[in-house]
PDB file of C-alpha atoms in Angstrom:
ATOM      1  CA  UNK A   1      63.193 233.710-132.445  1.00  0.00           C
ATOM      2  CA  UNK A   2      65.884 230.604-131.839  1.00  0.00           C
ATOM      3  CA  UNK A   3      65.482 227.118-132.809  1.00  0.00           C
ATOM      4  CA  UNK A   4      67.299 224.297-131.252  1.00  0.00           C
ATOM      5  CA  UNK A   5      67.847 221.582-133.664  1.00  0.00           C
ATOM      6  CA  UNK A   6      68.364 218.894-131.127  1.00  0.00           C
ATOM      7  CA  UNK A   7      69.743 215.916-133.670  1.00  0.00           C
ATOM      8  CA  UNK A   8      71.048 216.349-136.698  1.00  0.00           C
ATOM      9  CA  UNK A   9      73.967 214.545-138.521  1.00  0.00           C
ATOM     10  CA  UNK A  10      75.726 217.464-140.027  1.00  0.00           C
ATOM     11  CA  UNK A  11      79.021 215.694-140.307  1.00  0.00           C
ATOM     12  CA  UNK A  12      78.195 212.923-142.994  1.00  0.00           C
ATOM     13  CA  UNK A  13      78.782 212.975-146.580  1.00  0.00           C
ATOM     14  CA  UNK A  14      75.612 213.932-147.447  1.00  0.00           C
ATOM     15  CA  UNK A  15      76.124 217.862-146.213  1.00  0.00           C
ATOM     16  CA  UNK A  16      80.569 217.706-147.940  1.00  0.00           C
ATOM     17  CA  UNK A  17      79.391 219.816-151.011  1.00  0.00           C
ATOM     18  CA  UNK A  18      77.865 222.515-149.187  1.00  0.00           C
ATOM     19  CA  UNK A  19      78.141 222.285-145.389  1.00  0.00           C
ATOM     20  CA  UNK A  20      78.775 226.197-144.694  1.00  0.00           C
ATOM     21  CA  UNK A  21      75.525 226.954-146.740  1.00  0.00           C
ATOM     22  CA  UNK A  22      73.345 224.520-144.773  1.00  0.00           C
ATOM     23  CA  UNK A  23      74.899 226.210-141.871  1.00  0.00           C
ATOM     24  CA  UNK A  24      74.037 229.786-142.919  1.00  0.00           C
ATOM     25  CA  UNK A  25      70.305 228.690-144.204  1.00  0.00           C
ATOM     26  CA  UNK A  26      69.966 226.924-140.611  1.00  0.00           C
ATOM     27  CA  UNK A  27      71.017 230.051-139.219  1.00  0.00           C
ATOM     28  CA  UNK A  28      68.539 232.107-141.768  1.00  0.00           C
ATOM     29  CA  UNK A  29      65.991 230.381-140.580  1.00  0.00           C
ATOM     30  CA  UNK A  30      66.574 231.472-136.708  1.00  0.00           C
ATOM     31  CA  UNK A  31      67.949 227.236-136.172  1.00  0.00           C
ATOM     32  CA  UNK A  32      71.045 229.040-133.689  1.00  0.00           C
ATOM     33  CA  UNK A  33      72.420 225.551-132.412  1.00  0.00           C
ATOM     34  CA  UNK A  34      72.594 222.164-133.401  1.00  0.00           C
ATOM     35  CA  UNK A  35      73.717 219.075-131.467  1.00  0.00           C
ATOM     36  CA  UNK A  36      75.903 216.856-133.635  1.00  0.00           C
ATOM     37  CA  UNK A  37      75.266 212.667-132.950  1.00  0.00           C
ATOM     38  CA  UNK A  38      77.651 210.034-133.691  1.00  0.00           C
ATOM     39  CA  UNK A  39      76.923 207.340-135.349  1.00  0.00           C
ATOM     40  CA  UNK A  40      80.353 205.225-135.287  1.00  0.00           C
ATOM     41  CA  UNK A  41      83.460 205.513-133.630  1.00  0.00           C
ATOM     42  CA  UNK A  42      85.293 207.146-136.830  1.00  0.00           C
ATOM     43  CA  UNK A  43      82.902 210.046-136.296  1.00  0.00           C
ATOM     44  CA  UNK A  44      83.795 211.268-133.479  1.00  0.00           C
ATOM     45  CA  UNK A  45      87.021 213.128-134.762  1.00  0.00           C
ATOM     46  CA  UNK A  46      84.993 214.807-137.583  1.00  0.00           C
ATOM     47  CA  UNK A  47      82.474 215.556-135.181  1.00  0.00           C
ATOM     48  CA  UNK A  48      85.182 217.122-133.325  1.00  0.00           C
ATOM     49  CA  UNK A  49      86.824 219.050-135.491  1.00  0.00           C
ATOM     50  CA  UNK A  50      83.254 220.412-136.972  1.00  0.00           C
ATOM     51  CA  UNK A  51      82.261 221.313-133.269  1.00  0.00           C
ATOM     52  CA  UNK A  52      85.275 223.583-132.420  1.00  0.00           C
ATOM     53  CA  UNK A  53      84.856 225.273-135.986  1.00  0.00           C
ATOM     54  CA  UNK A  54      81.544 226.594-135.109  1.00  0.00           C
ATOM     55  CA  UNK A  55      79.995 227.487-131.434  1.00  0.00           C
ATOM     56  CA  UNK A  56      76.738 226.485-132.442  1.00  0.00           C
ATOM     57  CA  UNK A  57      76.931 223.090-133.127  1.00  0.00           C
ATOM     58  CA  UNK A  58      77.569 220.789-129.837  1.00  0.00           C
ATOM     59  CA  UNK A  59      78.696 217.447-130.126  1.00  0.00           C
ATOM     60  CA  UNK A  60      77.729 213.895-128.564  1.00  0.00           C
ATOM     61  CA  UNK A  61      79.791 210.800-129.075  1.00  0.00           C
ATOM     62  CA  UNK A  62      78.332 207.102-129.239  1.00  0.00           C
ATOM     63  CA  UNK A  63      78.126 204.151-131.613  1.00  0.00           C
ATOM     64  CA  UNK A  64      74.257 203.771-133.376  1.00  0.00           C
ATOM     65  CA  UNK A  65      72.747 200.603-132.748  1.00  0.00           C
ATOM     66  CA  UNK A  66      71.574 200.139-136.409  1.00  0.00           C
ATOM     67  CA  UNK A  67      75.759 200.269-137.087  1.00  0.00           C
ATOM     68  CA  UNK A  68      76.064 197.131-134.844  1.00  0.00           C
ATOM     69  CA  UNK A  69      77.810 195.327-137.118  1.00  0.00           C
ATOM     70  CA  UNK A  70      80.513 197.437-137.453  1.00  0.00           C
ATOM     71  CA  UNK A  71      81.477 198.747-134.048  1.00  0.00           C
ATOM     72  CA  UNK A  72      84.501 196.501-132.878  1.00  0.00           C
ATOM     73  CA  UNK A  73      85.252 195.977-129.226  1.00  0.00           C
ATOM     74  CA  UNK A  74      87.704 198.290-129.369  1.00  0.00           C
ATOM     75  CA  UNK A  75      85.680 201.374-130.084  1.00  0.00           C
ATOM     76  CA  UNK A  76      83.144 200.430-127.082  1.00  0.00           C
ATOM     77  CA  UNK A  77      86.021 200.211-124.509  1.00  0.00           C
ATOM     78  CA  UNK A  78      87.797 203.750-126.501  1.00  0.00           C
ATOM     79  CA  UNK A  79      84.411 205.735-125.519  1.00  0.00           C
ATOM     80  CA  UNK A  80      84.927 206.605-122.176  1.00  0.00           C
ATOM     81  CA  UNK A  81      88.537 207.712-122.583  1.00  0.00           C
ATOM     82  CA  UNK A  82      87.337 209.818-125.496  1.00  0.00           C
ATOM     83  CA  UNK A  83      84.216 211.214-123.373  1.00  0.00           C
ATOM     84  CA  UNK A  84      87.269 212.346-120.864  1.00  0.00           C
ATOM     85  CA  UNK A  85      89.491 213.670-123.362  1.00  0.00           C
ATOM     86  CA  UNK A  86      86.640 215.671-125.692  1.00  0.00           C
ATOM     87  CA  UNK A  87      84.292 216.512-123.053  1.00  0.00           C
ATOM     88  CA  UNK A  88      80.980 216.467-125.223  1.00  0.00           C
ATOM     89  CA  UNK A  89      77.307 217.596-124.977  1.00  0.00           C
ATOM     90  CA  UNK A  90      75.746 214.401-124.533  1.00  0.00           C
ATOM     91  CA  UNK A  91      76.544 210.497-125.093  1.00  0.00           C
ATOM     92  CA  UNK A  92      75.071 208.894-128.104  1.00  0.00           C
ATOM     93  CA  UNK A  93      73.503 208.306-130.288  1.00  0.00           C
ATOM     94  CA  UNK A  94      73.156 204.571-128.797  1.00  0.00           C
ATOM     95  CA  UNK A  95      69.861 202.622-128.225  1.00  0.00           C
ATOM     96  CA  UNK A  96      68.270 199.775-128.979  1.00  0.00           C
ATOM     97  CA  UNK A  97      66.671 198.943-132.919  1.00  0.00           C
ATOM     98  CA  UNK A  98      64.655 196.156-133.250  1.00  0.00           C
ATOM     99  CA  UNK A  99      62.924 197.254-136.543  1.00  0.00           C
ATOM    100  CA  UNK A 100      65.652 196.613-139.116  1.00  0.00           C
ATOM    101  CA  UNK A 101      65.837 192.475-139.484  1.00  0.00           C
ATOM    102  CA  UNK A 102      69.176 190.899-138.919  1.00  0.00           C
ATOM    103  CA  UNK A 103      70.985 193.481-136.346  1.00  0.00           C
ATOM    104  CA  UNK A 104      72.216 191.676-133.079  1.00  0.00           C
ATOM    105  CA  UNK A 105      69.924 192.352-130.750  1.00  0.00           C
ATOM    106  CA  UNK A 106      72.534 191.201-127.992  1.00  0.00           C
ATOM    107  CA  UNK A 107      75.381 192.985-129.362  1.00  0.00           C
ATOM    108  CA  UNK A 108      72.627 196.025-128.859  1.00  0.00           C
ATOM    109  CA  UNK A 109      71.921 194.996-125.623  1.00  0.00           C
ATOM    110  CA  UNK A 110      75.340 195.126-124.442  1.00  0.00           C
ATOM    111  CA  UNK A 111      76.392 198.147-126.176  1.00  0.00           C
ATOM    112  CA  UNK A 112      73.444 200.352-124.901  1.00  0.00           C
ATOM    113  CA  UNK A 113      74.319 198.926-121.666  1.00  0.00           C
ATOM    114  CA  UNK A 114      77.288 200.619-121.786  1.00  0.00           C
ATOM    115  CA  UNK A 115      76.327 204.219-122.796  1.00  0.00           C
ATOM    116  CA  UNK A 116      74.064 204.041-120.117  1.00  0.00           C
ATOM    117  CA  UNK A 117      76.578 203.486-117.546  1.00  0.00           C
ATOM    118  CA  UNK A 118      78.841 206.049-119.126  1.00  0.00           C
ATOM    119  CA  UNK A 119      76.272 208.660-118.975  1.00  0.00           C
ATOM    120  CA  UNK A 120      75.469 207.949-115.549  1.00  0.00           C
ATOM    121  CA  UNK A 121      79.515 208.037-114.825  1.00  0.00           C
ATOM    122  CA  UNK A 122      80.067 211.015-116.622  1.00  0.00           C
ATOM    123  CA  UNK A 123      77.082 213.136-115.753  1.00  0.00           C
ATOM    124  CA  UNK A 124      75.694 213.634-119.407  1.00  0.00           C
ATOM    125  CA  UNK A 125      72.534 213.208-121.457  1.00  0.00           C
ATOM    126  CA  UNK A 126      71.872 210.088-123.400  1.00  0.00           C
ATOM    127  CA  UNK A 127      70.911 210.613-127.291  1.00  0.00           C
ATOM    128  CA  UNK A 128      68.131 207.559-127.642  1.00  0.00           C
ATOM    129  CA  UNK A 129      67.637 205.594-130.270  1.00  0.00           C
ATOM    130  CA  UNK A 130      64.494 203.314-129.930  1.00  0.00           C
ATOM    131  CA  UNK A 131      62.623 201.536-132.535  1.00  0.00           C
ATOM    132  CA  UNK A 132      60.281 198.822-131.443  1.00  0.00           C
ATOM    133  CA  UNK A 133      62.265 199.286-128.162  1.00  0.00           C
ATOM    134  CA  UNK A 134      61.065 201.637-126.258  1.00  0.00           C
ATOM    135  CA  UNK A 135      59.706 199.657-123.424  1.00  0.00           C
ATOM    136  CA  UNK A 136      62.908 197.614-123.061  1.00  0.00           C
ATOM    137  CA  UNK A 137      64.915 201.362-123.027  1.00  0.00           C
ATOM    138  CA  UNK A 138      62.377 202.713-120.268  1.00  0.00           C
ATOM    139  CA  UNK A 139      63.662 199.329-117.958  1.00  0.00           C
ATOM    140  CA  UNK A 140      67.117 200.048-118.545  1.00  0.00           C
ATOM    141  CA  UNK A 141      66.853 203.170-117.748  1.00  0.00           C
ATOM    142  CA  UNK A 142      64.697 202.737-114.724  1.00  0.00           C
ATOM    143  CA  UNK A 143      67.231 199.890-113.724  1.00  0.00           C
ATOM    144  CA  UNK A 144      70.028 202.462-112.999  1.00  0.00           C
ATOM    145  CA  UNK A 145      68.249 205.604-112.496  1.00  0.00           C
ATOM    146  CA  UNK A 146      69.534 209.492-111.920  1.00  0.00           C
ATOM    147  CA  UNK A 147      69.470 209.644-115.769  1.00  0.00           C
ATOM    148  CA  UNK A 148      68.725 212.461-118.382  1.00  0.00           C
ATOM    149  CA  UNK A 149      68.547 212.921-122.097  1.00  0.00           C
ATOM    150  CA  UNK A 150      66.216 212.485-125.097  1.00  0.00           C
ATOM    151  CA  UNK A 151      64.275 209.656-126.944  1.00  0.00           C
ATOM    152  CA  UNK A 152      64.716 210.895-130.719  1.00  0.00           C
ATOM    153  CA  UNK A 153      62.405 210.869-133.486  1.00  0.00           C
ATOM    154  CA  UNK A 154      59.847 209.385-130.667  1.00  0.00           C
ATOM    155  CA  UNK A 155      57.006 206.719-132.228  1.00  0.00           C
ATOM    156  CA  UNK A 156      55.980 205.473-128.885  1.00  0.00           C
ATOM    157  CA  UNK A 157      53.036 205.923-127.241  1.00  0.00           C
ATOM    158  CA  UNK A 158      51.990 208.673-124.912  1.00  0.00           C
ATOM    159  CA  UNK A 159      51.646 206.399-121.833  1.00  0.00           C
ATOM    160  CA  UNK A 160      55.551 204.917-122.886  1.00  0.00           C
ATOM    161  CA  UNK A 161      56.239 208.657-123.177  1.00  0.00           C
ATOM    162  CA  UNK A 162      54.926 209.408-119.588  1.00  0.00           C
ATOM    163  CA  UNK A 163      57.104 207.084-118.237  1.00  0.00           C
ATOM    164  CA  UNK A 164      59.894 208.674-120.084  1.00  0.00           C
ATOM    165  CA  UNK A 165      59.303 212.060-118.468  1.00  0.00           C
ATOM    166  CA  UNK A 166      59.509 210.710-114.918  1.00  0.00           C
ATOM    167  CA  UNK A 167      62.503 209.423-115.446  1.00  0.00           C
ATOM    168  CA  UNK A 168      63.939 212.550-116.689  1.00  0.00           C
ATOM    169  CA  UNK A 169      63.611 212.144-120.341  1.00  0.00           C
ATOM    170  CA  UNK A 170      62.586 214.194-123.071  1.00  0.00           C
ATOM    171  CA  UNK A 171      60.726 213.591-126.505  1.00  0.00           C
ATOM    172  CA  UNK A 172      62.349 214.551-129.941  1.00  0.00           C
ATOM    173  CA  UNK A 173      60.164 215.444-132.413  1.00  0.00           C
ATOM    174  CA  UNK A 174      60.657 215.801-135.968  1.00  0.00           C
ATOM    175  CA  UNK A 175      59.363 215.653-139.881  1.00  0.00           C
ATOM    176  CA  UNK A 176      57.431 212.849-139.314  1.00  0.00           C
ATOM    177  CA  UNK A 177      54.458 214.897-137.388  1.00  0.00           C
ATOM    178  CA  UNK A 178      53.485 217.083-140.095  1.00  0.00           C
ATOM    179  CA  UNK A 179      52.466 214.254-142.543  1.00  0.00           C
ATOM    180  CA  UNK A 180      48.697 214.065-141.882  1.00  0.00           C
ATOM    181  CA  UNK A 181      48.223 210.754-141.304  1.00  0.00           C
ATOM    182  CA  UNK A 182      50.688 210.371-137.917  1.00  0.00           C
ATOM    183  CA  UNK A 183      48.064 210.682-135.687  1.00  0.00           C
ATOM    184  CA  UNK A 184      48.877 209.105-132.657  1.00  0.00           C
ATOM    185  CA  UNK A 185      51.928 211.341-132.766  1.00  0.00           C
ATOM    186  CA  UNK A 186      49.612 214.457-133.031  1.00  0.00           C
ATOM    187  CA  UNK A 187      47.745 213.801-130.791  1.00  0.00           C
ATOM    188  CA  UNK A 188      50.776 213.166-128.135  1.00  0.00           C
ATOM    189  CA  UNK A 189      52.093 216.831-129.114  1.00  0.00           C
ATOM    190  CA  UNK A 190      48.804 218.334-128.475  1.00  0.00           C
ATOM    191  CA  UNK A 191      48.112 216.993-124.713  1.00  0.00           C
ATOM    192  CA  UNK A 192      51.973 217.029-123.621  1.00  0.00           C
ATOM    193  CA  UNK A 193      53.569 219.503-121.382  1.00  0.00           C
ATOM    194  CA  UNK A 194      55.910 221.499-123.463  1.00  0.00           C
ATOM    195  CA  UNK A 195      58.737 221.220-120.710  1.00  0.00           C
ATOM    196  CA  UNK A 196      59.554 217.545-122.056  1.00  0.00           C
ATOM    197  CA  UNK A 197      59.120 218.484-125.896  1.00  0.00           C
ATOM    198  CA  UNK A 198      62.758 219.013-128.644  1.00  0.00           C
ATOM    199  CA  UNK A 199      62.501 219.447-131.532  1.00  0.00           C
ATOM    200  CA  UNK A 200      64.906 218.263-134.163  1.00  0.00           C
ATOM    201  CA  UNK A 201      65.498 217.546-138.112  1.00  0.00           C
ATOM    202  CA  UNK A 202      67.530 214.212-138.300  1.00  0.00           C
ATOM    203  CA  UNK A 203      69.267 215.799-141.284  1.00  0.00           C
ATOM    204  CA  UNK A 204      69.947 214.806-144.173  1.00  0.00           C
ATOM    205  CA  UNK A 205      66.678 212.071-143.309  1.00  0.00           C
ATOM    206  CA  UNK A 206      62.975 212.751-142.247  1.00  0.00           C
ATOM    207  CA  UNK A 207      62.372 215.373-144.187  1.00  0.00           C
ATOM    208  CA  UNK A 208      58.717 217.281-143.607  1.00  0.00           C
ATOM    209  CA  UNK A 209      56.138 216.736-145.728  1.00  0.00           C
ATOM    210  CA  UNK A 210      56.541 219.527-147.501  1.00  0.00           C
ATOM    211  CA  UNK A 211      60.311 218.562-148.165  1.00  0.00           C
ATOM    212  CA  UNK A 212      59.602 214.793-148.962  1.00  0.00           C
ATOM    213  CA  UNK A 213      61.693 213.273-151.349  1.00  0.00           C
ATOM    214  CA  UNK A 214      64.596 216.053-150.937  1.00  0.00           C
ATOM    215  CA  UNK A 215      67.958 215.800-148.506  1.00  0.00           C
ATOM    216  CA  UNK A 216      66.578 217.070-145.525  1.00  0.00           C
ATOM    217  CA  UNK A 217      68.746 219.981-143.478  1.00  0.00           C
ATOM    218  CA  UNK A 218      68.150 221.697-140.126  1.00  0.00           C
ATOM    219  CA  UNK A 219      66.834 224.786-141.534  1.00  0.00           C
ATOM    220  CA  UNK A 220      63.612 222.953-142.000  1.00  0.00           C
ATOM    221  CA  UNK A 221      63.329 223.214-138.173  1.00  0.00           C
ATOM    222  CA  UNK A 222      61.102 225.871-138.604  1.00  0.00           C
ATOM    223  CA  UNK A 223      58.586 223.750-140.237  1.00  0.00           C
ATOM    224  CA  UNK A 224      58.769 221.340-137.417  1.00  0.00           C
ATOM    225  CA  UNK A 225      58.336 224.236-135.244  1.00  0.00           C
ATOM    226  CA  UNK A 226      55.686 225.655-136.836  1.00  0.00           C
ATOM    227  CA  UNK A 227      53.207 222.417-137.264  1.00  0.00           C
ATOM    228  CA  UNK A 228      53.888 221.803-133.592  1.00  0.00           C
ATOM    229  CA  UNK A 229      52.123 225.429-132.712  1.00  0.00           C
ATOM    230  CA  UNK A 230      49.892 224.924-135.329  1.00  0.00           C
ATOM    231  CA  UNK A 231      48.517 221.795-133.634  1.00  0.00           C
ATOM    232  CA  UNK A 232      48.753 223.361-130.221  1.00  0.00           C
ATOM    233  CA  UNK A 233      47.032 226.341-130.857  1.00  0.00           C
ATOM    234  CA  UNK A 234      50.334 228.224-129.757  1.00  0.00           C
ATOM    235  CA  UNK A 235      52.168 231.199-131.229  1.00  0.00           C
ATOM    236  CA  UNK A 236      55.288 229.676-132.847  1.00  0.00           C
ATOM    237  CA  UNK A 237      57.682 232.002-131.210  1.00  0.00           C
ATOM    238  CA  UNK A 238      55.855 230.425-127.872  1.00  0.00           C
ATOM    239  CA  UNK A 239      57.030 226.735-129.215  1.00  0.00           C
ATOM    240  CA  UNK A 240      60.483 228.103-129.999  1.00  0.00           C
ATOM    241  CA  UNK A 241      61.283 229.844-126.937  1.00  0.00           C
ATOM    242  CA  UNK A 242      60.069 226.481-124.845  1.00  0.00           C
ATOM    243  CA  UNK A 243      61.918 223.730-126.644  1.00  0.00           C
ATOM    244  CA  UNK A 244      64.822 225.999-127.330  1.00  0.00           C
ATOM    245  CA  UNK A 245      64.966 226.299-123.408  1.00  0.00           C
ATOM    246  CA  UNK A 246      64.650 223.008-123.213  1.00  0.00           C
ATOM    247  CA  UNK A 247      66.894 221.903-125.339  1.00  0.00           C
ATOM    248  CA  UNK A 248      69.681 224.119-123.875  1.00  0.00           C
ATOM    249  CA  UNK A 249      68.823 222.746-119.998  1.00  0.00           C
ATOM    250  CA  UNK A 250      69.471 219.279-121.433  1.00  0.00           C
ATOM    251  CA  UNK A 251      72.487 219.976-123.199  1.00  0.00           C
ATOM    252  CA  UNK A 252      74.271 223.241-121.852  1.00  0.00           C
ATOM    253  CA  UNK A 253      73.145 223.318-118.313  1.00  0.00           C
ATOM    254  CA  UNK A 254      76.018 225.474-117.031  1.00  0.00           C
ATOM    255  CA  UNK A 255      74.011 228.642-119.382  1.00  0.00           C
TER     256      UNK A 255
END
């Protein structure tokens, strides 16, 4: 069985004391490739570097909306020269947040903007950030259209998520659905067709239920896994074998 853990921030300090362990539990644990999200422009060389140490892990380069404040100018206009240079797996992770009080939503605006254009210039998957967003993110992506890629840690609805899938997008899924009470996620993972389903960690954050409290890694993809056939009715290796496929059409389509 192979898992695909779809986002996960392996490079940040959390994972410094221990990184090759987490890597060889992930790999215990049947989690065979990871995609690696930036989250700021000074990320992108560790993400690199980590990358071309390891064939499993893939890498995507972006600047995270809930970073906002920090991303200069300069590192917006340095993407697409370093998207030509380091050819990645995806763009991102980029999006819109409009949870967190006090980010600039315009700075957002304009910065999301620009990953989508870059995505659409460079042929590549967007890595989606949306947090009271979503409907604003399915307009901009409608706006320029031919798109792919992945809404993570998805909290929309299922008729936002619809919309999503015509336009080519996928759902990540992660620790939040096994806590009990996220039923309106549940309930979206029970009625949708597999083919638009990922499943990912977040690592080191959103932990399972079973893991709340502790730093979070992606060998707890097989929990994720495993409450998603659970609440399908599904054999698990079923779930893996779909999203891992799916995962790998999104992000290694020349395989």
């Amino acid at each position: 069985m192979k898992l695909f853990d779809s986002h996960c921030h392996l490079d940040v300090d959390a994972f410094t004391g221990d990184r090759p362990e987490v890597i060889s539990r992930a790999r215990a644990a049947g989690v065979v490739e990871q995609l690696i999200p930036a989250i700021d422009a000074a990320s992108w060389p560790v993400i690199r570097d980590l990358c071309a140490s390891d064939v499993g892990l893939l890498p995507a380069y972006g600047l995270h909306p809930v970073f906002i404040a920090n991303h200069s100018a300069d590192n917006l206009a340095a993407l697409p020269r370093w998207l030509e240079q380091h050819r990645p797996a995806a763009v991102g992770e980029c999006g819109l947040d409009f949870f967190i009080e006090g980010l600039d939503a315009e700075a957002q605006r304009v910065c999301f903007q620009r990953h989508i254009e870059l995505a659409k210039e460079f042929d590549l998957p967007l890595v989606i950030h949306a947090r009271r967003a979503v409907d604003e993110v399915i307009q901009r992506l409608r706006r320029i259209g031919g798109l792919r890629g992945v809404v993570h840690s998805y909290s929309g609805s299922i008729e936002q998520a619809e919309q999503l899938w015509k336009l080519g997008f996928c759902v990540g899924i992660g620790g939040p659905l096994t806590y009990p009470r996220a039923l309106k996620l549940r309930r979206m993972v029970i009625q949708m067709p597999i083919e638009h389903l990922l499943l990912e960690t977040d690592a080191p954050d959103q932990p399972d239920v079973q893991w709340r409290g502790q730093r979070n890694e992606p060998a707890r993809l097989l929990e994720i896994a495993a409450c998603v056939a659970a609440l399908r009715g599904e054999a698990i290796d079923s779930v893996a074998a779909a999203t891992y496929a799916n995962s790998v059409r999104l992000f290694r389509p020349s395989v």
